Tab-separated table of C-alpha atoms in Angstrom:
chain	number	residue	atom	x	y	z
A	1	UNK	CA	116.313	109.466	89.453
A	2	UNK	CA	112.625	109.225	90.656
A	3	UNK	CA	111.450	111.975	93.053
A	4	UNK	CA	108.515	112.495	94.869
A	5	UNK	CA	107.090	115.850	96.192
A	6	UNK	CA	104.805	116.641	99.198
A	7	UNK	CA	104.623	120.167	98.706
A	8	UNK	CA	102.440	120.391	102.130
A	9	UNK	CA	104.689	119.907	105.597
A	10	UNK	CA	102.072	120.413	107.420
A	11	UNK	CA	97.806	120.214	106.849
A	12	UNK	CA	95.309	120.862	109.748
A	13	UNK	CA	91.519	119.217	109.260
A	14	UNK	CA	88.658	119.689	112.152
A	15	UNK	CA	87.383	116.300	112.394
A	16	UNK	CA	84.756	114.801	110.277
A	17	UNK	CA	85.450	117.270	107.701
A	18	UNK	CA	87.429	116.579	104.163
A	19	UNK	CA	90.730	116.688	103.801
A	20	UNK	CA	93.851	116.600	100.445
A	21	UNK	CA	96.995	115.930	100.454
A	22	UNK	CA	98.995	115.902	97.684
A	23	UNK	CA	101.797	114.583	96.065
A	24	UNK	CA	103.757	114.717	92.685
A	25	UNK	CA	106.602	112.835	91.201
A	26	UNK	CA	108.410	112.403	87.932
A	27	UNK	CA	109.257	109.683	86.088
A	28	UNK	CA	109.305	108.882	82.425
A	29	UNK	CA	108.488	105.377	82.773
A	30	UNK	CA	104.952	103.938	82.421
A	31	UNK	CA	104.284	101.101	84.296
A	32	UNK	CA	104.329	102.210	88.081
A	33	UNK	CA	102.508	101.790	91.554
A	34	UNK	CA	101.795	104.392	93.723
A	35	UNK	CA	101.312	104.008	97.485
A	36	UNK	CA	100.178	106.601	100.790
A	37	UNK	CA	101.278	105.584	103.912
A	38	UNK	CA	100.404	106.633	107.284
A	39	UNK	CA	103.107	106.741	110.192
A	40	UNK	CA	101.248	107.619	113.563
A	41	UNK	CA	103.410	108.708	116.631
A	42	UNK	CA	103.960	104.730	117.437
A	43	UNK	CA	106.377	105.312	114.263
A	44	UNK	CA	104.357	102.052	112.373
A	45	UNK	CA	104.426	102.522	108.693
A	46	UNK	CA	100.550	101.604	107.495
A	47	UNK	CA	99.744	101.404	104.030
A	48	UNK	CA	96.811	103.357	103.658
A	49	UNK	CA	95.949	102.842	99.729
A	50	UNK	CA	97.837	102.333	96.444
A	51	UNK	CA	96.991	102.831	92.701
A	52	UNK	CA	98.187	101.449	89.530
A	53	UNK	CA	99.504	103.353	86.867
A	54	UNK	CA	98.170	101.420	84.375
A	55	UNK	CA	94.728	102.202	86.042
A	56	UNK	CA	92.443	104.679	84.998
A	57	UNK	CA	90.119	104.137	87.950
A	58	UNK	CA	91.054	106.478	91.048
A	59	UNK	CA	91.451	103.610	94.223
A	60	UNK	CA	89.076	103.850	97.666
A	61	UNK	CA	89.531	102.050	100.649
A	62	UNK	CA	86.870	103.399	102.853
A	63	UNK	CA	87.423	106.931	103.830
A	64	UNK	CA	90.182	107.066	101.851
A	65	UNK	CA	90.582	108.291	98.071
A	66	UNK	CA	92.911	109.065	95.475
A	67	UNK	CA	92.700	111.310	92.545
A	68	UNK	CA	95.498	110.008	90.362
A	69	UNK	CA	96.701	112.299	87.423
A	70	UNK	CA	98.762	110.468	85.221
A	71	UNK	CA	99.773	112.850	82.326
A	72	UNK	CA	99.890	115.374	85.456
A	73	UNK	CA	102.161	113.048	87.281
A	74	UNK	CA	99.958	113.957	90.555
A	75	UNK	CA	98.780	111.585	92.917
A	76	UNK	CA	96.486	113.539	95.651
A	77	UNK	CA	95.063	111.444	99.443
A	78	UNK	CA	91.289	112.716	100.403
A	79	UNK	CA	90.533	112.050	103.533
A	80	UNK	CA	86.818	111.761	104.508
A	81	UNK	CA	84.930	112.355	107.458
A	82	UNK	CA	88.149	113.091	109.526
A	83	UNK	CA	88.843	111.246	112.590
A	84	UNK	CA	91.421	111.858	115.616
A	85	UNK	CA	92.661	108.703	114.681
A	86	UNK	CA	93.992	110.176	111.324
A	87	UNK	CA	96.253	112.636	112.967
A	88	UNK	CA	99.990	111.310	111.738
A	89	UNK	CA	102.855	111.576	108.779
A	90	UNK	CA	101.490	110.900	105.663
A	91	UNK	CA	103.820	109.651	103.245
A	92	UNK	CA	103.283	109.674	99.409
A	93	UNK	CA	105.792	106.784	97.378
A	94	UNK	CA	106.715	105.566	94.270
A	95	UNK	CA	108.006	102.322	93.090
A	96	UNK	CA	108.520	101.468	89.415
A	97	UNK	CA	109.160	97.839	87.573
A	98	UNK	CA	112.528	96.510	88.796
A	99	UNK	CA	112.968	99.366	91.475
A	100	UNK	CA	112.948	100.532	94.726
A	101	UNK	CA	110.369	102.545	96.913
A	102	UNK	CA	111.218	106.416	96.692
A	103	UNK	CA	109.092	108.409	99.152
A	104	UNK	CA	108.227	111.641	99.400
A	105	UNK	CA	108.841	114.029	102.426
A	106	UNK	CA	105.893	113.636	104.619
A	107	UNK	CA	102.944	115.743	105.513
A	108	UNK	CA	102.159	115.810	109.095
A	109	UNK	CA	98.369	115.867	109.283
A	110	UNK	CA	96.348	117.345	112.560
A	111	UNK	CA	93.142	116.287	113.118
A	112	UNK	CA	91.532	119.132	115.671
A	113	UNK	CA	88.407	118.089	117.956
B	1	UNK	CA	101.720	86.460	114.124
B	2	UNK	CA	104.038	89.675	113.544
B	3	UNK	CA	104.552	89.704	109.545
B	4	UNK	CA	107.962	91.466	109.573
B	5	UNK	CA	109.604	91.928	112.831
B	6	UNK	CA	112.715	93.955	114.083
B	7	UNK	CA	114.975	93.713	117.325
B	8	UNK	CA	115.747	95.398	119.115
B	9	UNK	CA	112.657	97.949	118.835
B	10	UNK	CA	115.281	100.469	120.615
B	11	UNK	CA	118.666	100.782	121.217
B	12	UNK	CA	120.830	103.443	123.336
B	13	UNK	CA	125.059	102.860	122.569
B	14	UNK	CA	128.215	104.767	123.106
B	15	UNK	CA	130.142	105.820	120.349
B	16	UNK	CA	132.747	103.613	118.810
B	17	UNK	CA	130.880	100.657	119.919
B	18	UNK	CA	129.146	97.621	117.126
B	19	UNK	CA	125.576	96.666	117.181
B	20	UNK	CA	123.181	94.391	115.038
B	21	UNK	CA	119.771	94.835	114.011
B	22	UNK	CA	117.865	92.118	113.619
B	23	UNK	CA	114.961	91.307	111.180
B	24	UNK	CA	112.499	88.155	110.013
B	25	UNK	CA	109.405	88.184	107.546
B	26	UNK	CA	106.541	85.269	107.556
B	27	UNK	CA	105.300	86.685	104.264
B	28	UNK	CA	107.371	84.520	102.133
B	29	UNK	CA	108.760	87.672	100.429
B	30	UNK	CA	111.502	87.495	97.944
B	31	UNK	CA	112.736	90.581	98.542
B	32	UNK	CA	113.780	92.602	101.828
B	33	UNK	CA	115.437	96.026	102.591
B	34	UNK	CA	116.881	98.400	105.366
B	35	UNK	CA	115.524	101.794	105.196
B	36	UNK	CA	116.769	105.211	107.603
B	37	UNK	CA	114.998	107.584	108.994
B	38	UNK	CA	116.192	110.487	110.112
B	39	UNK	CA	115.732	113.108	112.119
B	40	UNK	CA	112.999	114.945	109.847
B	41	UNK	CA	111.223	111.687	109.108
B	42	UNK	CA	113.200	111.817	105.664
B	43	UNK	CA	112.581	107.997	104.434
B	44	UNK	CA	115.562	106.511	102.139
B	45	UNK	CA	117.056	102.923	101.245
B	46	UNK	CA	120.344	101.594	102.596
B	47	UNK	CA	120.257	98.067	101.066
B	48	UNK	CA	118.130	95.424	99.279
B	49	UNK	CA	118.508	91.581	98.883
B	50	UNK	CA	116.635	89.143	96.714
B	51	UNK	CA	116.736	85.786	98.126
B	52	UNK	CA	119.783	86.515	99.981
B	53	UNK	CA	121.952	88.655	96.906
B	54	UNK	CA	122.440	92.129	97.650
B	55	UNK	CA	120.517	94.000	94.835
B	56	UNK	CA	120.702	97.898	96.150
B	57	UNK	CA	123.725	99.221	97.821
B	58	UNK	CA	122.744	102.868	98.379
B	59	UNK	CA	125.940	105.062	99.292
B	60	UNK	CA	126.464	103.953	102.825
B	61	UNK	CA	129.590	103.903	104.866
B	62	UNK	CA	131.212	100.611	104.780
B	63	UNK	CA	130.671	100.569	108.304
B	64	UNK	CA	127.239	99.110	107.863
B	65	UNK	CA	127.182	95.615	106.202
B	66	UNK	CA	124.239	93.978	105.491
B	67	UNK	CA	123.633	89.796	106.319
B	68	UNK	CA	121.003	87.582	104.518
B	69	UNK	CA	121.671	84.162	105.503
B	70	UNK	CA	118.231	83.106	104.154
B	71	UNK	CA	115.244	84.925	102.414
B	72	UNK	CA	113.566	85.626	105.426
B	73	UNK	CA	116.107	87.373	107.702
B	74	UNK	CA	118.206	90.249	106.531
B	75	UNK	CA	120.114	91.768	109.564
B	76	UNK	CA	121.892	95.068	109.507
B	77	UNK	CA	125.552	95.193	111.593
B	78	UNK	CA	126.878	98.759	112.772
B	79	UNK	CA	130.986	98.711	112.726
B	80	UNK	CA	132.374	101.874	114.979
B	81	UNK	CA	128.766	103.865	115.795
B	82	UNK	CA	128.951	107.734	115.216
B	83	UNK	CA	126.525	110.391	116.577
B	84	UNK	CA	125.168	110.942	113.266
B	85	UNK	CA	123.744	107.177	112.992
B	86	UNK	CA	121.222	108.258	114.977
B	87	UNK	CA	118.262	107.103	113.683
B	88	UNK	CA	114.514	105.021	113.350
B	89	UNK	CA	116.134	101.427	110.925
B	90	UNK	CA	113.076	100.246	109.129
B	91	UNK	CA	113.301	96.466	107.357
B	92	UNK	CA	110.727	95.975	105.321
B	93	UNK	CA	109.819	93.143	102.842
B	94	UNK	CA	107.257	92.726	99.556
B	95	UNK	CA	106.901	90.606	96.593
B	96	UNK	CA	108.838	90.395	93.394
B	97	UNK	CA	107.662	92.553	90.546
B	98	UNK	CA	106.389	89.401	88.053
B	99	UNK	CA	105.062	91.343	84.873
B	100	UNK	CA	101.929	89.704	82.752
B	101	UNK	CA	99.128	87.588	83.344
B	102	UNK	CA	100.271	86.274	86.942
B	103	UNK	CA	101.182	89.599	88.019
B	104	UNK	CA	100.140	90.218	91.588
B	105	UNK	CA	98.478	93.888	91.994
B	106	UNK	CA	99.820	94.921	95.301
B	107	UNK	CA	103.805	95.747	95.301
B	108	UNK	CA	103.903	97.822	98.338
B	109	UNK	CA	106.637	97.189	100.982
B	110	UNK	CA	105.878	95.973	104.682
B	111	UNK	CA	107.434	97.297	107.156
B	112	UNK	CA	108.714	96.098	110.543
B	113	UNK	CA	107.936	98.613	113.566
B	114	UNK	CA	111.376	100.262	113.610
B	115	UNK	CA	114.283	100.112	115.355
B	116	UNK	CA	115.361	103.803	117.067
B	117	UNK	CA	118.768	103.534	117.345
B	118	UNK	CA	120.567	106.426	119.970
B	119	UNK	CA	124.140	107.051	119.735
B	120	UNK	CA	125.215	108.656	122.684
């Protein structure tokens, strides 16, 4: 079975600095997407960014950035130029030809003013 | 225009008793699915249908049965409520997988708001 890992429960950032999360999974297959999303306190699952496996280019929307690792399996979030607005769960998922979306645990990230 | 949308958005019941979550998607998804979170935010499928046939059946209690009447509803019905299906019921929706040229790059899930169900 596919499993994602958050190894981080919990990440603090002061705002407009940098932030990483990161995330790990296993799989042996090849052709894959990779997803964060963000769940703020309203409970709303957002879809922050998402990378293909077959990919070599790391994805950016905005602020946001992923350094994707494939032979590593690791698929880290930077966050940029922090805002309070970031403060929520982050979630780090997997979903694989023919298959369902496995997430990972969750980081709960604090933005501090 | 909500894209996938759940009701109730909460719910408070006694044990014992049945309820019904409801869910619709404008995206013309194929594909739709009832996730539960629990208590420490722990994400993890129930069920998925593909133009109404149940594809994913995850080790739940037959007291939850799934209903697709068309693509773009998939309800969730609660036989018997216990404390422990206390819980946030996300539906959520996306595209079919189509590998090749026509492939579509973007095979995330949308997600309805949530539906925090309180057994009391």
């Amino acid at each position: 079975a596919q499993t994602v890992t958050q190894s981080q429960p919990e990440m603090s950032v002061q705002e407009a600095e940098t932030v990483t999360l990161s995330c790990t999974y296993d799989t042996s297959e090849s052709d894959y997407y990779l997803f964060w999303y963000k769940q703020p306190p309203s409970r709303q699952m957002i879809l922050v960014i998402r990378q293909e496996a077959y990919k070599q280019q790391n994805a950016t929307e905005n602020r946001f950035s992923v350094n994707f690792q494939k032979a590593a399996k690791s698929f880290s979030l930077k966050i940029s130029d922090s805002q309070l607005g970031d403060a929520a769960m982050y979630f780090c998922a997997y979903r694989e030809y023919g298959n369902k979306l496995v997430f990972g645990a969750g980081t709960i990230l604090r933005v501090k003013s | 225009d909500t894209a996938v949308s759940q009701t109730p958005k909460y719910l408070v019941t006694q044990m014992g008793n049945d309820k019904s979550i409801k869910c619709e998607q404008n995206l013309g998804h194929d594909t739709m699915y009832w996730y539960k979170q629990d208590s420490k935010k722990f994400l993890k499928i129930m069920f998925s249908y593909n133009n109404k046939e149940l594809i994913i059946n995850e080790t739940v209690p037959n007291r939850f049965s799934p209903k697709s009447p068309d693509k773009a509803h998939l309800n969730l019905h609660i036989n018997s409520l216990e404390l422990g299906d206390s819980a946030v019921y996300f539906c959520a929706s996306s595209q079919d997988w189509v590998r090749g040229p026509n492939s579509i790059p973007n095979y995330g899930y949308t997600f309805g708001s949530g539906t925090r169900l309180t057994v009391v």
